[in-house]
Amino acid sequence: MSRALDQIHCLEESIGRALVGKPEVVRLAVVGLLARGHLLIEDVPGVGKTTLGAALARAIGCGFQRIQFTSDMLPSDVLGVSIYQPEKGEFVFKPGPLFTNIVLADEINRTTPKTQSCLLEAMNESQVSLDHATYPLPRPFMVLATQNPREYEGTFPLPESQLDRFLLRIRIGYPDAPDEKAILRGAGGAPQESIEPVLSTREVLALQEAAERVQVEESVLDYLMALVAATRDSPLLSLGVSPRGSIALLRAARARALCDGRDYLVPDDVKALAVPALAHRVMVKAALGHGGGGADGEAIIRAAVQDIPVPR
Amino acid sequence: MPPALAVRIAGYLLVVDGLAALFLAGLIGPVGLAVVGLGLVASWWQEPLRARVRNRALGAALAVAAAIASAADLLYLAETLLDGLVHLLLFVVLARLFTLRVPGDSRVVAFLSFFMLVAASSGAFGVGFLFVFVAFLLLSTWMLLLQHVLAESEPAPGRVIVGLSPHLAWGRGLLGLAAGAAAATLLITAALFFVIPRVGLAALPFRAKVGPLVTGFTDRVELGAYGQIETDASMAMRVHIPEGMGAVEQIPNLRWRGIVFDEFDGRAWTVGQPDRMTLRHSVTHDFRLGGYRGRGRILRQEFFLEPIGTDIIFAAPRIMRLEARALEITADDMGSVSIAVPAARLHYVVESELEAIRPGGVTDAWGYASRDDPAFARYLQLPPLPERIGALAREVTAGLRTPYEAALRLDEYLAREFAYTLALERRTALPPLEEFLFVRRSGNCEYFAASLAVMLRSLGVPARVVGGFQRGEWNPYGRYFAVRMRDAHSWVEAYFPSAGWVSFDPSPRVQAEDGRSTVALYLDALRMRWYRYVINWSLRDQVEVAVSVRRQAGRWGPWLASLREAQIPRVVWPVMALLAAAAVALALLRGRAAPAARAARRIPRFYARALRALARRGLRPAPGETAREFCARAAAAVPGWAEPLASLTAAYERARFGASALTAGEEAALEGWLAALSRPRAG
């Protein structure tokens, strides 16, 4: 356990060197990795979305690909394509940029739904089906998608089904004044290239397995269920959290417990992750705000979390 | 044996014990015993059964149906109310056994088996019940120990019970320990209850001499002797009158008669020719002193005497029966009674026939008694007296036809013409009585009584002087008269052939009323109760309580019978159906809330203590606040708490959610952390 804790601390420290002053965001990113989840990093431009993704990818010694999504992108640009090779007389599959461990899908809402949806199977099943053949993706496999919530011009907002496939939605937010000053001075924010891998692929997989072994006491599970039920019963929401959402919350909470050096879950784990793990899965009623669980969805979930009695 | 199994076995054994008790009492027949026994056996394998039937609504519906059936049984089917209650009890026990979930539920079963024993105690008189009772004591102690050990080890299942090996902790060793503890508890409580409060009674003979010796209640009393004690406000005795004696505080002329004097030498009254006899108690431990004459009402009095240093027994005249814990008493021919054993004097019960004279009922003519008659000589004896006393008597009673009228006239004359005072200084060298009647014209009760007695004797009416107490102050909370030393009193009895000895009290003395506050009265009543129900509690009292409970139950009997026979209006059925539906809904709702309730049971003791300590300082966790958030808030409020509370919270989380044992270091540090939270905020 203490070795796992050391590894996680190293990883967090490593990423923290690139993303200054945001330890809680770094923690969420690590939680996403250990819970075998995909992250949706959503914020205004210029706060370090891409930096976070790249730093995470570099800090673990895995394959890393960045895909800059644009509106004219086709699924084959992501998944790969089969090319006829005359000398062999057959089609040969040329894997696309998705065939790696960490994929940074930058500005995912800029591409067409067609291309967006091609990510679905990959994210959910860790495999790609193309031309009657199935190609497994390497492990670990993680998609870090970024999007800018303020810009609607020429974008295709992600459908609910796709949002549901992200384990956590992370907002980075502006840095504090002292941190920003440090960044301006050039003291903070090591260049991504200088980040050395601190974990091997095998170590990441071992940590992921350790996270799954975290025990959950009955009452904590009841608490989690109560939270999820509250989103389904809420008069403010038109769509509550799916069972996939509750599974995601549990997995993320387990990973958080591991990051904390525990082999058991406490209610704090569930409570702390309720907003990042659930807010993007709910739909606020049309009369109350825009669909897709924006800032209002977060507020509703945050309020619900404060009201539900914690097991003691 | 695993702990949960041991607790469960103990619960079942207790139920079997309760069933045996009910069987012995005849409250359950062989068929009923077999049915319940089958239910018991079946309930042992209830868990697989419950797993198969998971429908909550079905369970609730069954419960409601059973409740209605029980009500019908209670009101219409069962032979008596007790039978109905026993049926209900057995049903509840079985229902509980079928729904046992956690070991703590066995506690409820044990509690119910206690009620089975209580129900059985009404009908079980055989020696078999003794064995059942002892078994219950043993089993319930075992159960308590098991529950305690279980509760203590709950937060950390892997923890080893300190001092007991795991084998010993649950198995026969604990049973043996329970047997020892039960026996010791029984002995100690018996000693506490039976011995300690009563040691004083046994020790009284050594102490009795120390009490203040009362001058007025010896064989010879100087005139004015009572004057000394009539300023003493200390308690002399409490006279408890049982319920059902009517408005006792309104009985006229109620006095507590003690010693009787017949001989007067001009200065002092003495018991001249005592014809004393010793009476031994009857089979029922009481003493019969006279039969019922059918003239007055009977009053039962229970006396609680302070040790006042006299062997006289005080009671309302005329004593018919005396109950005291003495082997023998002494009575003289003037009706005064004494007991030599000090302990027996402190509590006794008397039944008296009160004096009742109808106006105009005593019509005896003059001259029925002469000094030559040996029966009357002692009551007509007079010392050499100045002539003017006899002359005064004749002057006051001139022209009256009967001695009774003369006595009444003298009584009234003394009360009217003379003043009551406790200032008794002598002014002349005259004999005391002459000085009182012709010079001072004021005195205390003895002067009044002596004057009346002497004047009656001079007229040829047999008379004697009585020493005793006025009735005292009525305490409605304890139903008793509080009699103080200053209530010591003296009056006269005169003899008339048609009425016997009749009391006359010529002193114009008013009953001293304290006007004490309710609280004081209540406190005094409490003191009396302590004497009555602890110090003097006897087997007879226990029987009386049982009888009175039974009488009360009997009063409810007809009401219940009428309830059974009453036709239930049609409106009641829909109402009952509605109530049943509400019960089902409630059961379903509670079922949903059950996980939280279950969780609440498992909070480790030390954390609960920490929460209580903080709650005393005004810090309580909000429902939605986790332990860590609460810890942070408390630490912000009082920085001194940060460290101990953080350690406690971490230990709590591991014990509560991690299901792993606390480390030895944490165990050792727990008390220190808790103590740190209990310190004032400044620390």
Short mmCIF file of N, CA and C in Angstrom, two decimals, chain B residues 213-283:
data_model
loop_
_atom_site.label_atom_id
_atom_site.label_comp_id
_atom_site.label_asym_id
_atom_site.label_seq_id
_atom_site.Cartn_x
_atom_site.Cartn_y
_atom_site.Cartn_z
N LEU B 213 -35.75 10.52 77.79
CA LEU B 213 -36.70 9.85 78.66
C LEU B 213 -37.88 10.79 78.89
N VAL B 214 -39.04 10.30 78.63
CA VAL B 214 -40.20 11.17 78.75
C VAL B 214 -40.72 11.14 80.17
N THR B 215 -40.75 12.28 80.79
CA THR B 215 -41.12 12.36 82.19
C THR B 215 -42.58 12.04 82.41
N GLY B 216 -43.43 12.32 81.44
CA GLY B 216 -44.87 12.21 81.65
C GLY B 216 -45.39 10.79 81.62
N PHE B 217 -44.56 9.84 81.16
CA PHE B 217 -45.11 8.51 80.94
C PHE B 217 -44.45 7.45 81.82
N THR B 218 -44.33 7.79 83.10
CA THR B 218 -43.86 6.80 84.06
C THR B 218 -44.98 6.54 85.07
N ASP B 219 -44.70 5.68 86.01
CA ASP B 219 -45.75 5.30 86.95
C ASP B 219 -46.18 6.45 87.87
N ARG B 220 -45.32 7.45 88.01
CA ARG B 220 -45.65 8.56 88.90
C ARG B 220 -45.38 9.87 88.15
N VAL B 221 -46.39 10.73 88.07
CA VAL B 221 -46.23 11.98 87.34
C VAL B 221 -46.62 13.15 88.22
N GLU B 222 -45.67 14.06 88.45
CA GLU B 222 -45.93 15.27 89.22
C GLU B 222 -46.81 16.19 88.40
N LEU B 223 -47.61 16.98 89.08
CA LEU B 223 -48.38 17.99 88.36
C LEU B 223 -47.41 18.97 87.69
N GLY B 224 -47.70 19.29 86.45
CA GLY B 224 -46.82 20.24 85.76
C GLY B 224 -45.69 19.57 85.02
N ALA B 225 -45.58 18.23 85.10
CA ALA B 225 -44.48 17.55 84.43
C ALA B 225 -44.58 17.71 82.91
N TYR B 226 -45.80 17.67 82.39
CA TYR B 226 -45.96 17.78 80.94
C TYR B 226 -45.57 19.16 80.43
N GLY B 227 -45.64 20.12 81.35
CA GLY B 227 -45.28 21.48 80.96
C GLY B 227 -43.90 21.54 80.37
N GLN B 228 -43.00 20.66 80.86
CA GLN B 228 -41.62 20.70 80.36
C GLN B 228 -41.55 20.23 78.91
N ILE B 229 -42.36 19.19 78.60
CA ILE B 229 -42.22 18.64 77.24
C ILE B 229 -43.14 19.32 76.25
N GLU B 230 -44.06 20.15 76.75
CA GLU B 230 -45.02 20.72 75.81
C GLU B 230 -44.42 21.83 74.97
N THR B 231 -43.14 22.13 75.19
CA THR B 231 -42.48 23.11 74.31
C THR B 231 -41.55 22.42 73.31
N ASP B 232 -41.51 21.08 73.37
CA ASP B 232 -40.57 20.31 72.55
C ASP B 232 -41.23 19.94 71.22
N ALA B 233 -40.67 20.44 70.12
CA ALA B 233 -41.32 20.24 68.82
C ALA B 233 -40.80 19.00 68.11
N SER B 234 -39.97 18.18 68.75
CA SER B 234 -39.44 17.02 68.02
C SER B 234 -40.54 15.97 67.86
N MET B 235 -40.33 15.13 66.85
CA MET B 235 -41.36 14.18 66.47
C MET B 235 -41.46 13.06 67.50
N ALA B 236 -42.68 12.72 67.89
CA ALA B 236 -42.87 11.62 68.83
C ALA B 236 -43.28 10.36 68.09
N MET B 237 -44.21 10.52 67.17
CA MET B 237 -44.64 9.34 66.40
C MET B 237 -45.47 9.78 65.20
N ARG B 238 -45.61 8.83 64.29
CA ARG B 238 -46.49 9.05 63.15
C ARG B 238 -47.54 7.96 63.17
N VAL B 239 -48.80 8.39 63.01
CA VAL B 239 -49.89 7.42 63.08
C VAL B 239 -50.53 7.35 61.70
N HIS B 240 -50.26 6.24 61.05
CA HIS B 240 -50.77 6.07 59.68
C HIS B 240 -52.13 5.40 59.74
N ILE B 241 -53.07 5.99 59.00
CA ILE B 241 -54.41 5.42 58.94
C ILE B 241 -54.60 4.85 57.55
N PRO B 242 -54.85 3.57 57.41
CA PRO B 242 -54.98 3.00 56.06
C PRO B 242 -56.17 3.58 55.32
N GLU B 243 -56.13 3.35 53.99
CA GLU B 243 -57.25 3.80 53.15
C GLU B 243 -58.54 3.12 53.59
N GLY B 244 -59.64 3.76 53.27
CA GLY B 244 -60.92 3.11 53.54
C GLY B 244 -61.42 3.33 54.95
N MET B 245 -60.83 4.25 55.69
CA MET B 245 -61.29 4.53 57.04
C MET B 245 -62.12 5.81 57.08
N GLY B 246 -62.43 6.36 55.90
CA GLY B 246 -63.23 7.57 55.87
C GLY B 246 -62.39 8.81 56.13
N ALA B 247 -63.08 9.91 56.38
CA ALA B 247 -62.40 11.18 56.61
C ALA B 247 -61.86 11.21 58.03
N VAL B 248 -60.68 10.65 58.18
CA VAL B 248 -60.13 10.45 59.53
C VAL B 248 -59.85 11.77 60.23
N GLU B 249 -59.40 12.76 59.43
CA GLU B 249 -58.98 13.99 60.07
C GLU B 249 -60.15 14.75 60.67
N GLN B 250 -61.40 14.28 60.39
CA GLN B 250 -62.55 14.97 60.96
C GLN B 250 -63.16 14.24 62.14
N ILE B 251 -62.56 13.13 62.55
CA ILE B 251 -63.08 12.42 63.72
C ILE B 251 -62.88 13.31 64.96
N PRO B 252 -63.93 13.57 65.74
CA PRO B 252 -63.76 14.45 66.91
C PRO B 252 -63.08 13.71 68.06
N ASN B 253 -62.38 14.46 68.85
CA ASN B 253 -61.80 13.95 70.10
C ASN B 253 -60.88 12.76 69.89
N LEU B 254 -60.14 12.75 68.78
CA LEU B 254 -59.21 11.65 68.56
C LEU B 254 -57.94 11.94 69.36
N ARG B 255 -57.60 11.04 70.26
CA ARG B 255 -56.39 11.21 71.08
C ARG B 255 -55.71 9.87 71.19
N TRP B 256 -54.40 9.91 71.42
CA TRP B 256 -53.64 8.66 71.56
C TRP B 256 -53.40 8.42 73.03
N ARG B 257 -54.15 7.45 73.56
CA ARG B 257 -54.16 7.17 74.99
C ARG B 257 -52.93 6.34 75.35
N GLY B 258 -52.31 6.68 76.46
CA GLY B 258 -51.12 5.95 76.87
C GLY B 258 -51.29 5.35 78.25
N ILE B 259 -50.81 6.04 79.27
CA ILE B 259 -50.81 5.49 80.62
C ILE B 259 -52.01 6.05 81.40
N VAL B 260 -52.53 5.29 82.34
CA VAL B 260 -53.69 5.71 83.12
C VAL B 260 -53.32 5.71 84.61
N PHE B 261 -53.70 6.79 85.31
CA PHE B 261 -53.37 6.93 86.72
C PHE B 261 -54.66 6.90 87.54
N ASP B 262 -54.59 6.26 88.70
CA ASP B 262 -55.78 6.22 89.54
C ASP B 262 -55.56 6.87 90.92
N GLU B 263 -54.33 7.02 91.33
CA GLU B 263 -54.10 7.49 92.70
C GLU B 263 -53.50 8.88 92.71
N PHE B 264 -54.08 9.76 93.57
CA PHE B 264 -53.63 11.15 93.62
C PHE B 264 -53.26 11.48 95.05
N ASP B 265 -52.07 12.07 95.24
CA ASP B 265 -51.67 12.40 96.62
C ASP B 265 -51.66 13.91 96.83
N GLY B 266 -52.29 14.65 95.98
CA GLY B 266 -52.32 16.11 96.12
C GLY B 266 -51.27 16.80 95.29
N ARG B 267 -50.17 16.07 94.94
CA ARG B 267 -49.13 16.66 94.11
C ARG B 267 -48.82 15.84 92.86
N ALA B 268 -49.00 14.56 92.97
CA ALA B 268 -48.63 13.70 91.85
C ALA B 268 -49.66 12.60 91.67
N TRP B 269 -49.78 12.17 90.39
CA TRP B 269 -50.64 11.03 90.08
C TRP B 269 -49.75 9.80 89.95
N THR B 270 -50.23 8.68 90.49
CA THR B 270 -49.48 7.44 90.36
C THR B 270 -50.42 6.32 89.95
N VAL B 271 -49.79 5.26 89.44
CA VAL B 271 -50.57 4.05 89.17
C VAL B 271 -50.56 3.29 90.48
N GLY B 272 -51.67 3.40 91.19
CA GLY B 272 -51.69 2.98 92.58
C GLY B 272 -51.66 1.48 92.80
N GLN B 273 -52.67 0.83 92.32
CA GLN B 273 -52.75 -0.61 92.55
C GLN B 273 -52.73 -1.32 91.21
N PRO B 274 -51.59 -1.37 90.58
CA PRO B 274 -51.58 -1.95 89.24
C PRO B 274 -51.86 -3.43 89.29
N ASP B 275 -52.84 -3.83 88.51
CA ASP B 275 -53.13 -5.25 88.37
C ASP B 275 -52.66 -5.63 86.97
N ARG B 276 -51.38 -5.88 86.89
CA ARG B 276 -50.81 -6.08 85.55
C ARG B 276 -50.78 -7.55 85.20
N MET B 277 -51.00 -7.82 83.91
CA MET B 277 -50.89 -9.21 83.46
C MET B 277 -50.11 -9.24 82.15
N THR B 278 -49.49 -10.38 81.93
CA THR B 278 -48.70 -10.54 80.71
C THR B 278 -49.52 -11.35 79.71
N LEU B 279 -49.57 -10.85 78.49
CA LEU B 279 -50.33 -11.54 77.43
C LEU B 279 -49.36 -12.07 76.40
N ARG B 280 -49.57 -13.31 75.97
CA ARG B 280 -48.72 -13.86 74.92
C ARG B 280 -49.46 -13.76 73.59
N HIS B 281 -48.69 -13.71 72.53
CA HIS B 281 -49.33 -13.48 71.23
C HIS B 281 -50.10 -14.71 70.78
N SER B 282 -51.07 -14.48 69.91
CA SER B 282 -51.88 -15.57 69.38
C SER B 282 -51.14 -16.18 68.20
N VAL B 283 -51.80 -17.15 67.55
CA VAL B 283 -51.16 -17.83 66.42
C VAL B 283 -50.84 -16.84 65.31
#
